[in-house]
Short mmCIF file of C-alpha atoms in Angstrom, two decimals:
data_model
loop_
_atom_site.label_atom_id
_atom_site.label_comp_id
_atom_site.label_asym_id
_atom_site.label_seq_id
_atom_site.Cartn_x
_atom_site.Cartn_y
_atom_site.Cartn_z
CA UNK A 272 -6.20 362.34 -30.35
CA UNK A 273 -7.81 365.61 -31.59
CA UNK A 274 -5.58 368.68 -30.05
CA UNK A 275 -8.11 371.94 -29.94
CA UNK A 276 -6.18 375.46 -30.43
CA UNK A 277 -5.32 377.00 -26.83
CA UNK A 278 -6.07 373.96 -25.00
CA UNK A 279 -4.00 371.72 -22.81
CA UNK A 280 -6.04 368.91 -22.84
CA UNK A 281 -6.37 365.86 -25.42
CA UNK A 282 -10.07 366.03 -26.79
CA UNK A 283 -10.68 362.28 -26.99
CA UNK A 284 -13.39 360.20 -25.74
CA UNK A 285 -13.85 356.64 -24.68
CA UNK A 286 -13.80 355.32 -27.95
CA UNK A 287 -10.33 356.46 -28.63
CA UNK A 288 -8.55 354.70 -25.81
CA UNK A 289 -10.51 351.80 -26.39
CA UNK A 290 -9.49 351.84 -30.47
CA UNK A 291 -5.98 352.77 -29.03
CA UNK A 292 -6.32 350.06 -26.56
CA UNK A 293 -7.35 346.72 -29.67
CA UNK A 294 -4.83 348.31 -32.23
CA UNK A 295 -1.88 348.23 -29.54
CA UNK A 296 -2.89 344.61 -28.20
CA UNK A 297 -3.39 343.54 -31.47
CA UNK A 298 0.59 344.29 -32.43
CA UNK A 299 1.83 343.00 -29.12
CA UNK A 300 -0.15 339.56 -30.36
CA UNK A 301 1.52 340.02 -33.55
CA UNK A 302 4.66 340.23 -32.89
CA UNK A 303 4.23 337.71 -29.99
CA UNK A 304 2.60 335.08 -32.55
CA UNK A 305 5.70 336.03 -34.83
CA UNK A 306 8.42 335.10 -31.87
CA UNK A 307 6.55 331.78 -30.79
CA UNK A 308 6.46 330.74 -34.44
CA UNK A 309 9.86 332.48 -35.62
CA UNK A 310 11.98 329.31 -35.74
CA UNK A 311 10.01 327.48 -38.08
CA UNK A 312 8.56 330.27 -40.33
CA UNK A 313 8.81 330.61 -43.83
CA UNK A 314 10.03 333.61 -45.95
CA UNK A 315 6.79 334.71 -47.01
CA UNK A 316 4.94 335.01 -43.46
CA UNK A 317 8.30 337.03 -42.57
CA UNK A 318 8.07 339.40 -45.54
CA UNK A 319 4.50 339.97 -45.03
CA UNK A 320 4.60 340.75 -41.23
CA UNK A 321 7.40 342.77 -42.20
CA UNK A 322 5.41 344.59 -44.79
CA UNK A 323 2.70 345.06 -42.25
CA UNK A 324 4.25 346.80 -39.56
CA UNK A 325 6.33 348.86 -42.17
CA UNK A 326 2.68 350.08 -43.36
CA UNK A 327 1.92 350.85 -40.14
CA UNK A 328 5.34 352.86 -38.63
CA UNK A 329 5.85 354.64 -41.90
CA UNK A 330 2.98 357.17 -41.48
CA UNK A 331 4.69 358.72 -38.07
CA UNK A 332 8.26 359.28 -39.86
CA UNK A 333 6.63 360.79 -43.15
CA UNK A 334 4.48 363.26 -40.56
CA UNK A 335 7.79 364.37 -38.54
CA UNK A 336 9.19 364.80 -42.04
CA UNK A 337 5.92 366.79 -43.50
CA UNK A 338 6.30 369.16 -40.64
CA UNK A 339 10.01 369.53 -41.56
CA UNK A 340 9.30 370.89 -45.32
CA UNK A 341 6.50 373.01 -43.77
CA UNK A 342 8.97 374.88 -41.94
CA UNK A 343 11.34 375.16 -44.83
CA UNK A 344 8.65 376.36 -46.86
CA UNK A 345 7.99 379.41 -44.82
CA UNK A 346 10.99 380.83 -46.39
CA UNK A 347 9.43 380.29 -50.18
CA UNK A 348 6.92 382.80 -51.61
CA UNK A 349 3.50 381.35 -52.33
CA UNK A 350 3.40 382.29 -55.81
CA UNK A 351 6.82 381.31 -56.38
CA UNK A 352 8.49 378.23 -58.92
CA UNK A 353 10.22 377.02 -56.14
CA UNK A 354 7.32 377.11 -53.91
CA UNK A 355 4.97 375.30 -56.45
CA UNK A 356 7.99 372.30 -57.61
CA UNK A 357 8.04 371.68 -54.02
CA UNK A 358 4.56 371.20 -52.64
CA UNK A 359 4.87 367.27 -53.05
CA UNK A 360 5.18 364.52 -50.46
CA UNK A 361 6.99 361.73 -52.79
CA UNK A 362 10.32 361.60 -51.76
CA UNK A 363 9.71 362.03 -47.71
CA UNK A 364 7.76 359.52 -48.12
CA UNK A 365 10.05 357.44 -49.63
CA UNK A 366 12.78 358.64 -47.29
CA UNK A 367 9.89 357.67 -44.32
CA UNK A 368 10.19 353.76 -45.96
CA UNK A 369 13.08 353.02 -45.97
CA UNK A 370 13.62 354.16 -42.28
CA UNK A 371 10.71 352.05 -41.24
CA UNK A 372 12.00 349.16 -43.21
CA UNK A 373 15.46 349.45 -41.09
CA UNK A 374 13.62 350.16 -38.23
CA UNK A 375 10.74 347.17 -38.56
CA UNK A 376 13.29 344.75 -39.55
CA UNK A 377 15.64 345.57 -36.62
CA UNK A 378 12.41 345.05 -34.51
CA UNK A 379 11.74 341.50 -35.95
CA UNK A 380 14.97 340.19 -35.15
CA UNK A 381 14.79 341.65 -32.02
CA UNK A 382 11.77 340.68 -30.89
CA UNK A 383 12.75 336.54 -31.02
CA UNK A 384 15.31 336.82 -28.30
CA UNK A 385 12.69 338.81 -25.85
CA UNK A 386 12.55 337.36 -22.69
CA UNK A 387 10.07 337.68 -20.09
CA UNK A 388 11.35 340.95 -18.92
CA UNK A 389 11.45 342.54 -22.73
CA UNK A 390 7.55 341.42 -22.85
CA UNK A 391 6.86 342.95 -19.39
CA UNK A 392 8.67 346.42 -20.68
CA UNK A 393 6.31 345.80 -24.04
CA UNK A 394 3.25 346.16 -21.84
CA UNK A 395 4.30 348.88 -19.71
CA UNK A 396 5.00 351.02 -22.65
CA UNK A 397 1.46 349.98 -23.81
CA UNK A 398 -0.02 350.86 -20.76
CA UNK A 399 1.97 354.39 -20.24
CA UNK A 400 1.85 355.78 -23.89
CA UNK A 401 -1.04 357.50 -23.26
CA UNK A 402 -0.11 359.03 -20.36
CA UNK A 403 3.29 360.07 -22.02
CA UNK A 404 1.29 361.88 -25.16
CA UNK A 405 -1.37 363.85 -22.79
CA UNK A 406 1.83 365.01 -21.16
CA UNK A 407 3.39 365.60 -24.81
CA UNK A 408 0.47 367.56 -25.35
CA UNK A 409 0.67 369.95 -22.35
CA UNK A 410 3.69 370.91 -23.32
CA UNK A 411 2.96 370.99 -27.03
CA UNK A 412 0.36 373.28 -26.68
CA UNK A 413 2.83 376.16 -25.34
CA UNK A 414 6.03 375.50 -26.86
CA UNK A 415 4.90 375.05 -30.38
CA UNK A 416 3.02 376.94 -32.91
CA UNK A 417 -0.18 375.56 -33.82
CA UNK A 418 0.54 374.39 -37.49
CA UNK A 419 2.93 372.13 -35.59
CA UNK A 420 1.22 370.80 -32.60
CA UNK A 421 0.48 368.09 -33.18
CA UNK A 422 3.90 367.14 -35.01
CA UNK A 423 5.30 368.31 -31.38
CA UNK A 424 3.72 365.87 -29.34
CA UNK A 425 4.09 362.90 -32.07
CA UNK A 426 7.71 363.72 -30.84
CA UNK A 427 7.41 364.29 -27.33
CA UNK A 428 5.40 361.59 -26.58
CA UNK A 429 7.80 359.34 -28.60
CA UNK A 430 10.50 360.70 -26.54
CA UNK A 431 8.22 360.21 -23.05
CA UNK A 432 7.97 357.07 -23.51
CA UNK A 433 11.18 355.81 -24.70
CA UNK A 434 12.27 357.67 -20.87
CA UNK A 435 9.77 355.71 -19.72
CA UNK A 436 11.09 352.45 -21.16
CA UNK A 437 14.67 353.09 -20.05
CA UNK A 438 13.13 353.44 -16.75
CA UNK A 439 12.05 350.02 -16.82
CA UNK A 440 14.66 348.81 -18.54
CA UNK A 441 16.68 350.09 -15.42
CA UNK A 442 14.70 348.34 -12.61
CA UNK A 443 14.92 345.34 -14.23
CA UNK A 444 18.69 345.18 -15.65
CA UNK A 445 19.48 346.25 -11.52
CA UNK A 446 17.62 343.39 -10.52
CA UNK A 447 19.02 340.41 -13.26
CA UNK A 448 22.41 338.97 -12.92
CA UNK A 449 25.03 339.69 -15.38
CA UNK A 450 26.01 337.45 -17.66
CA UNK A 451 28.78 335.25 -17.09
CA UNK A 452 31.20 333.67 -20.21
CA UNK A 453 33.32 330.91 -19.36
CA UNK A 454 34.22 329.96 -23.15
CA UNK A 455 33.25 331.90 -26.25
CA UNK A 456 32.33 328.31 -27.90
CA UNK A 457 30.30 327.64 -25.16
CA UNK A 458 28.61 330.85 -25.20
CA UNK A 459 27.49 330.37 -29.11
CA UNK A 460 26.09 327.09 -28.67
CA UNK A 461 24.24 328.36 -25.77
CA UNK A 462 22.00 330.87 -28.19
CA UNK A 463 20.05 329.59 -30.13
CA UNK A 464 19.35 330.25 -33.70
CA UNK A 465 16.24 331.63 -33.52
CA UNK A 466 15.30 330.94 -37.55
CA UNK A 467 17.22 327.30 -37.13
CA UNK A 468 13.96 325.24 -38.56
CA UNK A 469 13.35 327.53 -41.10
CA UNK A 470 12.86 326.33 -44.69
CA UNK A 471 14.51 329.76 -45.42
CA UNK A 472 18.41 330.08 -46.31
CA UNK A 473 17.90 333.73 -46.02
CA UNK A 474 15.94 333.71 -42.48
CA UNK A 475 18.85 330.41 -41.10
CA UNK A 476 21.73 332.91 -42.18
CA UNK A 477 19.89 335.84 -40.96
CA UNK A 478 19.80 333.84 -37.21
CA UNK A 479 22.74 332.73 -37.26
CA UNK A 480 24.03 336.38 -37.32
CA UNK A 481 21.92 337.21 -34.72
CA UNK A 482 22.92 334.64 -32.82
CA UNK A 483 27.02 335.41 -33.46
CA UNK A 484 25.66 338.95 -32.66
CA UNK A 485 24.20 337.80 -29.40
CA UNK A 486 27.09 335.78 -28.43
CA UNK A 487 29.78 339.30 -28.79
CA UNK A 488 27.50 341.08 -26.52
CA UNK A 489 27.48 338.43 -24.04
CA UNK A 490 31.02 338.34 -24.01
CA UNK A 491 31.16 342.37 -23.75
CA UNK A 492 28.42 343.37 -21.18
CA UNK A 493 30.68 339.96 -18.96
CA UNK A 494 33.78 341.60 -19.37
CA UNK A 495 32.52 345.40 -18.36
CA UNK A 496 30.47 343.59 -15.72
CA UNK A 497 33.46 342.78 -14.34
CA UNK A 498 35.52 346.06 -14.51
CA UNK A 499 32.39 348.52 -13.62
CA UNK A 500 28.61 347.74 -12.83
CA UNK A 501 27.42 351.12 -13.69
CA UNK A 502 28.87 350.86 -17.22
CA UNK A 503 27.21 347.12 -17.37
CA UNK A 504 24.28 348.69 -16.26
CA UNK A 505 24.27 351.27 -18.87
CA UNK A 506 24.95 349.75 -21.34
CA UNK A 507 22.11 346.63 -20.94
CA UNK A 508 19.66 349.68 -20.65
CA UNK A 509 20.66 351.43 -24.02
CA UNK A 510 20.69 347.67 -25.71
CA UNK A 511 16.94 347.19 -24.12
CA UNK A 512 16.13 350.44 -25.35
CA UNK A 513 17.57 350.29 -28.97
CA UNK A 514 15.22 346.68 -29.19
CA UNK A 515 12.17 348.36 -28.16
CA UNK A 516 12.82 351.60 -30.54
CA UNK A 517 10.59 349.99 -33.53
CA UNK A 518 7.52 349.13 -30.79
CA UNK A 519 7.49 352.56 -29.58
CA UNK A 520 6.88 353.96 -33.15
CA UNK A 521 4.43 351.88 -33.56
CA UNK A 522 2.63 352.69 -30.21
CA UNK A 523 3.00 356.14 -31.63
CA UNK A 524 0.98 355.50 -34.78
CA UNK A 525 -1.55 353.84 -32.66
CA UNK A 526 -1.65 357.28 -30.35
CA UNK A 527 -2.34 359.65 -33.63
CA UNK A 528 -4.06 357.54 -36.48
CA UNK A 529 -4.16 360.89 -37.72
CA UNK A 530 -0.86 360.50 -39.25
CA UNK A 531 -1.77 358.09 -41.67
CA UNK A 532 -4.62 360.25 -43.27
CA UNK A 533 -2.12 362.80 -43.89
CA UNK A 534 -0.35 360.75 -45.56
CA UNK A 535 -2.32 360.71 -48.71
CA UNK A 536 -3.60 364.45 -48.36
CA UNK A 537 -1.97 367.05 -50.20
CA UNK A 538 0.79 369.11 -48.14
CA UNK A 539 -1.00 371.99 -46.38
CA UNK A 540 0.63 375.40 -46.09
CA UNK A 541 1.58 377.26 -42.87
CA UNK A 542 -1.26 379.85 -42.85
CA UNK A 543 -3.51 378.73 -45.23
CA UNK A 544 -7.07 378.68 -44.70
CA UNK A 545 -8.78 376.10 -42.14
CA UNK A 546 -11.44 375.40 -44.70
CA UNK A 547 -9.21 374.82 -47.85
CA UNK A 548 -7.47 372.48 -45.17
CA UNK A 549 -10.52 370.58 -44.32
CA UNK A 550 -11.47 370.56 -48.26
CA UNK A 551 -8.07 368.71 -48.80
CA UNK A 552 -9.11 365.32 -50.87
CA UNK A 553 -6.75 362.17 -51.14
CA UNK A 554 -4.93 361.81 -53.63
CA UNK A 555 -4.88 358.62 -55.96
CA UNK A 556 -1.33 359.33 -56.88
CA UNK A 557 0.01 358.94 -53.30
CA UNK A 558 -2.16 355.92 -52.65
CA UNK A 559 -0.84 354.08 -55.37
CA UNK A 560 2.32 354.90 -54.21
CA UNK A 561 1.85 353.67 -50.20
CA UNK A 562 0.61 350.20 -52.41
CA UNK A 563 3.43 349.89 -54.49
CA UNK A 564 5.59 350.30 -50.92
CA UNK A 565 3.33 348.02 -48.89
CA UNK A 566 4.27 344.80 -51.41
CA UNK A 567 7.57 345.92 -52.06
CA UNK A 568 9.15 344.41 -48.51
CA UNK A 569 7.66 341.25 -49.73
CA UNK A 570 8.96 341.21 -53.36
CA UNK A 571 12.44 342.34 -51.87
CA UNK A 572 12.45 339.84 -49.15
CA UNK A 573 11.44 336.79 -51.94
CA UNK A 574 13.96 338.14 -54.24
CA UNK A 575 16.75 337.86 -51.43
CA UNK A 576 16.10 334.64 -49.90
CA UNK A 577 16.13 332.72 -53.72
CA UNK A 578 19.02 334.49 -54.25
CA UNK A 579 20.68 332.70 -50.63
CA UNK A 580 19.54 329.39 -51.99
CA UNK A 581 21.14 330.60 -55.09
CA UNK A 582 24.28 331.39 -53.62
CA UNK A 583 24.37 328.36 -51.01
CA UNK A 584 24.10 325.88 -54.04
CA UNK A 585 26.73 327.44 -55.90
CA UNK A 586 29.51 327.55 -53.04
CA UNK A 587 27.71 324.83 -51.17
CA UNK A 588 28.02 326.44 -47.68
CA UNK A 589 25.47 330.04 -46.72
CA UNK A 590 27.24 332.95 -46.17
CA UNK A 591 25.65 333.17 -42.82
CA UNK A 592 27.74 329.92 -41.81
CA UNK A 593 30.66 330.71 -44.00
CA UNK A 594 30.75 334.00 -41.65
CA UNK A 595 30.35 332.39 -38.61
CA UNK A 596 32.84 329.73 -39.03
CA UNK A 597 35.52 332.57 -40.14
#
């Protein structure tokens, strides 16, 4: 979405919302492939679907983060040592991994306990993030200054459309039973482990949390169900919410693709010249870096799961099961 100065209005053209439109059903049949097959997947399709959407979300955290040293670089003088020590993009970018690790990962075990109503939120959101960002952008174009337009409805939008999604979230959690727990027992071997077939001792133990995870809420929203329906109701929206957090940022990237050009452009001054900004070339440097990153989730998540196995032969019980059994 290409935001002109003065103007209130998205310039973008058929051929955006239909590039928005692939790219955002192509992760809902990602991650949908990923939940049908979760329970029988191996470590290596994990880490590199992992890897994948980390790619993809860490480009919108690094740009929110860009903007931030922008600002605090107003303060600097251009000619400066300060000013010249800190014109690199290494470590927010760094910073912008590892939150889209956390985030990506949280989304993944998330996404195999969706049910029917999760997926119907999913394509809502799809459907109204566009709508949310030319709204972000009305407002963007008055409240912010131009340098950080754009970087004002990345975060507006984001923040749209979460509303949006609690919206949702709140028509359908008034509309669905609560949850009722006769026996905590019972209520474990009710969930599933959604990894149990896995070849994976990492992926098993990391189920089997979920599923002990799953089975404390359970208990909780039944108990506050009981004592207030408001507060049930509450809290089942900020759950539904916090497990569609990692899609949203993702719809986001899919909304401004220009995010992940800048991330391999030198940082750009507040004031400087349009044309030295259009004369900006990437730099090798920074896309060695984003390659190093993008196979890193995969080495980490290999490294992890042989050292399970490792662990599980040498004590002869998981830690997931040795922590659900305590």
């Amino acid at each position: 979405m290409e935001l002109l100065p003065g103007n209130t209005k998205p310039k973008a053209d058929a051929r955006f919302y239909i590039r928005y439109a692939i790219s955002a059903l192509a992760l809902l049949a990602v991650l949908f492939c990923f939940a049908k097959f979760a329970s029988t997947m191996s470590i290596i399709v994990f880490a590199f679907v992992l890897a994948l959407l980390t790619a993809i979300a860490t480009p919108t955290f690094a740009y929110v983060l860009f903007a931030s040293k922008l600002h605090d670089r107003t303060l600097l003088s251009e000619t400066g040592y300060i000013a010249k020590i800190t014109r690199g993009k290494i470590l927010r970018i760094l910073v912008s991994f590892v939150l889209s690790v956390f985030a990506m990962a949280s989304l993944l075990l998330s996404v195999v306990r969706w049910g029917q109503s999760e997926w119907v939120i999913a394509i809502v959101g799809v459907i109204i993030c566009p709508f949310a960002f030319m709204l972000a952008n009305k407002i963007s174009a008055h409240e912010f200054r131009l340098v950080f337009e754009k970087t004002g409805t990345l975060l507006l939008g984001g923040l749209l459309l979460m509303a949006a999604l609690g919206i949702a979230s709140a028509v359908v959690v008034a509309n669905t039973a609560a949850p009722q727990v006769n026996s905590v027992l019972e209520c474990f071997l009710a969930h599933e482990n959604p990894f149990g077939e896995s070849s994976s001792t990492l992926l098993t133990d990391a189920g089997l949390v979920t599923t002990y995870t799953d089975t404390v809420m359970s208990c909780l929203l039944s108990h506050i169900a009981d004592a207030s329906w408001s507060g049930y109701v509450g809290l089942q929206i900020a759950l539904l919410v916090c497990s569609l957090g990692g899609f949203v940022n993702l719809l986001c990237t899919c909304m401004m693709p220009d995010c992940v050009i800048e991330l391999f452009l030198p940082l750009a001054d507040v004031g400087e010249p349009e044309e030295r900004i259009q004369q900006r070339k990437l730099q090798p440097g920074l896309i060695a870096l984003a390659a190093i990153l993008a196979v890193a989730p995969i080495a980490a998540a290999l490294w992890a799961d042989a050292k399970a196995k490792e662990i599980e032969s040498i004590d002869g019980v998981s830690q997931g099961k040795q922590l659900v059994r305590d």
